CSV table of C-alpha atoms in Angstrom, one decimal:
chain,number,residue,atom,x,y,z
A,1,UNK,CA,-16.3,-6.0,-11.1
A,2,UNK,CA,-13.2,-4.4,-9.3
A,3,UNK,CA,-10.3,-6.4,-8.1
A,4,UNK,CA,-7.5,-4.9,-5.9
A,5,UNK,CA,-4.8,-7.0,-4.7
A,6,UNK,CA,-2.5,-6.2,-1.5
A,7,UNK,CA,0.8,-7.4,-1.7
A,8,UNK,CA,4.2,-7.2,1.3
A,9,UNK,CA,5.9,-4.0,1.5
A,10,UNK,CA,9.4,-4.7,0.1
A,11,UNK,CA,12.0,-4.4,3.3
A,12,UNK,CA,14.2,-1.4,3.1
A,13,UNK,CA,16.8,-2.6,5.0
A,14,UNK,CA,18.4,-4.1,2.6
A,15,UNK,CA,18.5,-0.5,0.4
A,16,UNK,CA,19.8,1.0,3.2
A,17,UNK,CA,22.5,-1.4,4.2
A,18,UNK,CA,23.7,-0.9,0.4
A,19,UNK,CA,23.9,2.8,0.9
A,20,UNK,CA,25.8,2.5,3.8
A,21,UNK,CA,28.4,0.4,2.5
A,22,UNK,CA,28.8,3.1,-1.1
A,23,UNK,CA,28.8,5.4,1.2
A,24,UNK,CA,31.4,4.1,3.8
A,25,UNK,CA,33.7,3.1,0.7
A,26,UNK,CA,33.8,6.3,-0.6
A,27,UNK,CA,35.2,8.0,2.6
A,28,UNK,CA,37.3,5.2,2.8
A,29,UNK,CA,39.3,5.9,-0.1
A,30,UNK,CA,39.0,9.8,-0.1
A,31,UNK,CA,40.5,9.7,3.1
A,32,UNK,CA,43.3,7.5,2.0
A,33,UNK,CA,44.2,9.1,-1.1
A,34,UNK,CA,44.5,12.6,1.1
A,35,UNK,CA,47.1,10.9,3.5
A,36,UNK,CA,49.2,9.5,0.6
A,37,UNK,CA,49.0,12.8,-1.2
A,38,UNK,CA,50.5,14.6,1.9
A,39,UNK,CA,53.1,11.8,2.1
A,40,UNK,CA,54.1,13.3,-1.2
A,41,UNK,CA,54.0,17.1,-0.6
A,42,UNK,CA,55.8,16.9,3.2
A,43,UNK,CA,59.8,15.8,3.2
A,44,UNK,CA,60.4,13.1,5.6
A,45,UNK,CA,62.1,14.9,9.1
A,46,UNK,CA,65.4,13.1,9.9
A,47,UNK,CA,66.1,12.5,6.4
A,48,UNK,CA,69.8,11.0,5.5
A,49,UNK,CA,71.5,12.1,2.3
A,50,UNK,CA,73.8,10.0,1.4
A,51,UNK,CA,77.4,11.3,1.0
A,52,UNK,CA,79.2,11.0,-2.2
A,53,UNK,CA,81.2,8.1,-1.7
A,54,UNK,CA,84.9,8.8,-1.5
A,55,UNK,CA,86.8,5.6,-2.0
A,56,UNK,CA,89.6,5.1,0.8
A,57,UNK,CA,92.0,3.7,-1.0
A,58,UNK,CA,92.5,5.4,-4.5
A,59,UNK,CA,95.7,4.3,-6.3
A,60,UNK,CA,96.6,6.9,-8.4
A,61,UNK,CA,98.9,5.6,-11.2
A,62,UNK,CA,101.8,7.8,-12.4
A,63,UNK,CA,101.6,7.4,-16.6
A,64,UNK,CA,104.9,10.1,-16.4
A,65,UNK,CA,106.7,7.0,-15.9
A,66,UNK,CA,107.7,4.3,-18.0
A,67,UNK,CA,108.2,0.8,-16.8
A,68,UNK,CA,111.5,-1.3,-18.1
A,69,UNK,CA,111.0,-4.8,-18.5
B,1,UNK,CA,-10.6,-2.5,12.6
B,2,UNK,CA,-9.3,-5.9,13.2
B,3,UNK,CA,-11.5,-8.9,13.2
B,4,UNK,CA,-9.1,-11.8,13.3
B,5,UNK,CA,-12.1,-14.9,12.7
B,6,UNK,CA,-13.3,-13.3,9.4
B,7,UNK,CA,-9.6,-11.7,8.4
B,8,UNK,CA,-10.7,-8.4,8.1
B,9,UNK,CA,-8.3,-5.4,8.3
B,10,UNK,CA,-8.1,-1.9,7.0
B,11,UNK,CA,-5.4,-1.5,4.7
B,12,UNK,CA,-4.2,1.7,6.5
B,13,UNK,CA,-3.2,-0.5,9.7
B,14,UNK,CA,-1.5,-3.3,8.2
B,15,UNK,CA,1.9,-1.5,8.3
B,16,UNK,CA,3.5,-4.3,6.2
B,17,UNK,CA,1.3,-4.2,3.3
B,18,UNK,CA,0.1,-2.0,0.3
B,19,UNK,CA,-1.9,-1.9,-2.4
B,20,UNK,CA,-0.3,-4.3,-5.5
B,21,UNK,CA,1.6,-2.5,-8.1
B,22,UNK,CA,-0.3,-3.4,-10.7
B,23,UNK,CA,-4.0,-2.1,-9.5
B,24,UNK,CA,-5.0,1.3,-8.2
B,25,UNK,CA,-5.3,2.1,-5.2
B,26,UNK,CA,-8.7,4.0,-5.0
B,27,UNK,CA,-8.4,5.7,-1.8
B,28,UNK,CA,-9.7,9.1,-2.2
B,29,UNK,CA,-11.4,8.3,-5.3
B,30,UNK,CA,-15.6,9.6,-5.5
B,31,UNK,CA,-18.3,6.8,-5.5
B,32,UNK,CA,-20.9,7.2,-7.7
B,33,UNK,CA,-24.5,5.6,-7.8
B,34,UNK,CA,-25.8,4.1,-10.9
B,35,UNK,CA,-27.1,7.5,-12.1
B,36,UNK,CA,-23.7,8.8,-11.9
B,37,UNK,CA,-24.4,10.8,-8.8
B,38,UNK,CA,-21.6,11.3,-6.7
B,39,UNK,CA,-22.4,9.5,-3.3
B,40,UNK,CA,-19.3,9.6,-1.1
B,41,UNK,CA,-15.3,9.5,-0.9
B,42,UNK,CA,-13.8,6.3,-0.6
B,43,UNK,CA,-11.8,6.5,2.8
B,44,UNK,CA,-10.5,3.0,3.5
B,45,UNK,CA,-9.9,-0.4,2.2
B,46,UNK,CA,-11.0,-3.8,4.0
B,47,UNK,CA,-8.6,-6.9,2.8
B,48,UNK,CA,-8.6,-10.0,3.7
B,49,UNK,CA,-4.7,-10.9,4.6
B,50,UNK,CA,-4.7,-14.6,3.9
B,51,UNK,CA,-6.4,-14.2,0.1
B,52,UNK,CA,-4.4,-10.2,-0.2
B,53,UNK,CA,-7.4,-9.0,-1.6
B,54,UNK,CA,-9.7,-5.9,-0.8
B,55,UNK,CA,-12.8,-7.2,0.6
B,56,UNK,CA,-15.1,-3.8,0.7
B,57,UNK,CA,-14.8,-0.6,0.2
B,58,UNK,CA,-15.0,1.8,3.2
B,59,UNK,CA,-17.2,4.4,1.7
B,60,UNK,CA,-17.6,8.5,3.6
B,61,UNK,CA,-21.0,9.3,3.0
B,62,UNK,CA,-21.6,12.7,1.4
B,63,UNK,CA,-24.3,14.7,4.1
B,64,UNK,CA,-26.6,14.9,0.7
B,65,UNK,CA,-27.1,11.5,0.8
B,66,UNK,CA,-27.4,11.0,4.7
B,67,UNK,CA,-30.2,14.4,4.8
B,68,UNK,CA,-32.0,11.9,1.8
B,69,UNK,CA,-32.5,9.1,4.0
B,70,UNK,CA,-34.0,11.0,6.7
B,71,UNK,CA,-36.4,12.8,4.5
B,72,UNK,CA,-39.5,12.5,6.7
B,73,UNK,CA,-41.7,12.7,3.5
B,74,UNK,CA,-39.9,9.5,2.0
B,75,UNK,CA,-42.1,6.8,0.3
B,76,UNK,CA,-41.9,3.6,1.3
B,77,UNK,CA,-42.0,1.1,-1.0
B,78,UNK,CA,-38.5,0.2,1.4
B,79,UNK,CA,-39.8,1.2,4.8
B,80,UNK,CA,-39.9,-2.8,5.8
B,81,UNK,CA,-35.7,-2.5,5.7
B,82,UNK,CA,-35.6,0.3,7.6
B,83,UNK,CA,-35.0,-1.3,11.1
B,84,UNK,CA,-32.6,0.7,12.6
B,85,UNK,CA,-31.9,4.7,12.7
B,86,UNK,CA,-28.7,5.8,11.6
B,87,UNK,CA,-27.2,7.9,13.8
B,88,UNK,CA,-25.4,11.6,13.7
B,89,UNK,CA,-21.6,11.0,12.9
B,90,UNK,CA,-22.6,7.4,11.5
B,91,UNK,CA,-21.4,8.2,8.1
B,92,UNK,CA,-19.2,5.3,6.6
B,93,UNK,CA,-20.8,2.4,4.7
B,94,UNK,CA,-19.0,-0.7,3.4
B,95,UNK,CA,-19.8,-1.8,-0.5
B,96,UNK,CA,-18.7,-5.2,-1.4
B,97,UNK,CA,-15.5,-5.2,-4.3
B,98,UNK,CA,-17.6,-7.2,-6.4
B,99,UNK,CA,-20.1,-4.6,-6.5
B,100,UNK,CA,-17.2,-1.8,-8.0
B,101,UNK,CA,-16.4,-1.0,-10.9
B,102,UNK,CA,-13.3,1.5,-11.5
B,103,UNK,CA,-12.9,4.3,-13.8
B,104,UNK,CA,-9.3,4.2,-13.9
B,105,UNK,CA,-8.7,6.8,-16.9
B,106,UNK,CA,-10.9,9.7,-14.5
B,107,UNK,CA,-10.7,7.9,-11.3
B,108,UNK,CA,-13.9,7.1,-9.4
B,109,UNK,CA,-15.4,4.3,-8.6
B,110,UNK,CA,-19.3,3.4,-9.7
B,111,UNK,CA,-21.6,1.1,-8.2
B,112,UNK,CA,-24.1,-0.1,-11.2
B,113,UNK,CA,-26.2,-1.8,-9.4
B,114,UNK,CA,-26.7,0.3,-6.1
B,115,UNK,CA,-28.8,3.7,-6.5
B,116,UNK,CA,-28.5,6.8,-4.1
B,117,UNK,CA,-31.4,6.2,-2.2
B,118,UNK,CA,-30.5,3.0,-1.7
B,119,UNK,CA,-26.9,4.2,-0.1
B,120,UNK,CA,-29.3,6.5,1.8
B,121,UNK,CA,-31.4,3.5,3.5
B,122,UNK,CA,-28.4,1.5,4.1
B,123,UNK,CA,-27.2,1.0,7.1
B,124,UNK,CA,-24.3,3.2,8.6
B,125,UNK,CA,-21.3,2.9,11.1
B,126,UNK,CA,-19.0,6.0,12.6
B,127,UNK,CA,-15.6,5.8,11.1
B,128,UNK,CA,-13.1,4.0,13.0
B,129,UNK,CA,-16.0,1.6,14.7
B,130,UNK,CA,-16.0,-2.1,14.5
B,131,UNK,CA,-18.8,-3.7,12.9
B,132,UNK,CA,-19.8,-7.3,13.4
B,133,UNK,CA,-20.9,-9.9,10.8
B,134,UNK,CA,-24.5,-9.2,11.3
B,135,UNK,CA,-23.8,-5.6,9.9
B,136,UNK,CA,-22.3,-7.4,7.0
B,137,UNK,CA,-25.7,-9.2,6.6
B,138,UNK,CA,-27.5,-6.5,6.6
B,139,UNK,CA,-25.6,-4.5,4.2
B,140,UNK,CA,-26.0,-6.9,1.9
B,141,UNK,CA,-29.4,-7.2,1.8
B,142,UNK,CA,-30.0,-3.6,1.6
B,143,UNK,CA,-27.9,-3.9,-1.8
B,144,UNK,CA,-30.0,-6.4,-3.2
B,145,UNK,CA,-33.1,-4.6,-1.7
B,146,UNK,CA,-34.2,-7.7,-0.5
B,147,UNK,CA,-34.9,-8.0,3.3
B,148,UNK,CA,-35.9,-11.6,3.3
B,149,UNK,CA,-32.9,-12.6,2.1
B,150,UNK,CA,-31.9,-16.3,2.4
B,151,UNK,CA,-29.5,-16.8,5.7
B,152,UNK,CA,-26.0,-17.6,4.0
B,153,UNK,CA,-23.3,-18.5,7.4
B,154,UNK,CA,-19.9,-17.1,7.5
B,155,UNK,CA,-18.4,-19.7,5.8
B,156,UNK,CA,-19.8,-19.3,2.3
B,157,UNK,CA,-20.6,-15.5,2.9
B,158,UNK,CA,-17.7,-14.5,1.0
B,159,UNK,CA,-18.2,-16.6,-2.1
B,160,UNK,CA,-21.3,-14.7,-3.0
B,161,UNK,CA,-21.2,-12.9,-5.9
B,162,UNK,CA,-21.1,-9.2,-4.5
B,163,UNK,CA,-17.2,-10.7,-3.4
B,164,UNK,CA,-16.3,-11.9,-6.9
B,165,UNK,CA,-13.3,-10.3,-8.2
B,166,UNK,CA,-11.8,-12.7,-10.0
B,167,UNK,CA,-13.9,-12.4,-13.1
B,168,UNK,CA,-11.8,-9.3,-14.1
B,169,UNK,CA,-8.5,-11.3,-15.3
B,170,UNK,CA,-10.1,-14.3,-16.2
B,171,UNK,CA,-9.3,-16.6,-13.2
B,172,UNK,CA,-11.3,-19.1,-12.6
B,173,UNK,CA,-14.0,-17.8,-15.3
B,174,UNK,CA,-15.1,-20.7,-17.3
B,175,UNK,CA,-16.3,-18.3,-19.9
B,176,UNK,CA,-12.5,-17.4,-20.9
């Protein structure tokens, strides 16, 4: 004697859902690592270099001279 | 089909179902007779929702076996069940489960205890048609050749023996 069961589909939405959200991750973070990588390559415009600092008020001391108590 | 008092649906249009994992699904697979003839294709599967179980096996007639039972020169030791005419393009017949037995190695199914000529006398229905319980009836008693058969109403018709698949995996067999 033959027996055959039926049984509920599985959903798929679930399946898909998961896909979606690898799949949205993925571009998430390849996009982001191009943008920092072109933060690295590119020089900022408008970029300051600081000066070498020149003190104002350098006392030069004279050793040719001798000091008398 | 869908007949919503006895629970009867084909397979194919219950979107949100399939055949379990664990047993073959036989659609497609030959039908032999008890003599190993090859009878017909199975086409479709009739299940029962509530219970998830195939009820009957939607059979397609191979045109050997429908030019058999109009054989004009047939004896008629059977003549008494022959009621009705089957009709051109009426070429589906139901066989209970309990009736089945698979060949799951070589994949066909064999009815032991129905012969071709039998499937030849037995009552036919166009695919896609609905058939009523009556057909059911008479089906039945074509199987078990006997056209007196004891009136058995819809409510118990199903826990005849031809529907008993449970013996398979020992549920509910007090022999296991």
């Amino acid at each position: 004697m033959a027996e055959i069961k039926i049984e509920k589909k599985k959903p798929m939405w679930p399946w898909v859902l998961v896909v979606a959200i690898i799949v949205g991750l993925i571009i998430y973070f390849l996009v982001d690592n191009t943008d920092e990588a072109r933060r690295e390559v590119t020089p900022e415009r408008n970029e300051i270099t600081p000066r070498e600092a020149t003190p104002q008020n350098t006392v030069y001391i004279d050793t040719s001279k001798t000091f008398h108590a | 089909m869908s007949d919503k008092n006895r629970n009867l649906h084909y397979l194919d249009e219950l979107s949100g179902y399939k055949v379990a994992s664990d047993y073959a699904d036989i659609r497609g697979w030959d039908v032999k007779d008890a003599d190993r003839r090859t009878v017909g294709k199975v086409d479709h599967l009739l299940v029962n929702k509530e219970t998830e179980h195939v009820v009957y096996i939607d059979v397609e007639i191979d045109t050997s076996i429908i030019e058999e039972g109009h054989d004009p020169l047939q004896t008629s030791a059977h003549d008494g069940v022959h009621e009705f005419m089957n009709k051109d393009g009426e070429n589906h017949l139901i066989i209970p489960i309990g009736m089945a037995q698979l060949d799951e190695e070589n994949k066909y199914v064999i009815t032991n205890e129905i012969d071709s000529s039998t499937f030849a006398r037995t009552r036919r229905y166009r695919k896609g048609d609905d058939f009523d319980f009556e057909y059911e009836r008479d089906v039945l008693r074509s199987y078990r050749g006997d056209p007196e058969d004891d009136y058995v109403d819809e409510g118990d018709f199903y826990n005849q023996r031809e529907f008993d698949n449970t013996f398979r995996r020992g549920e509910n067999n007090p022999m296991i």
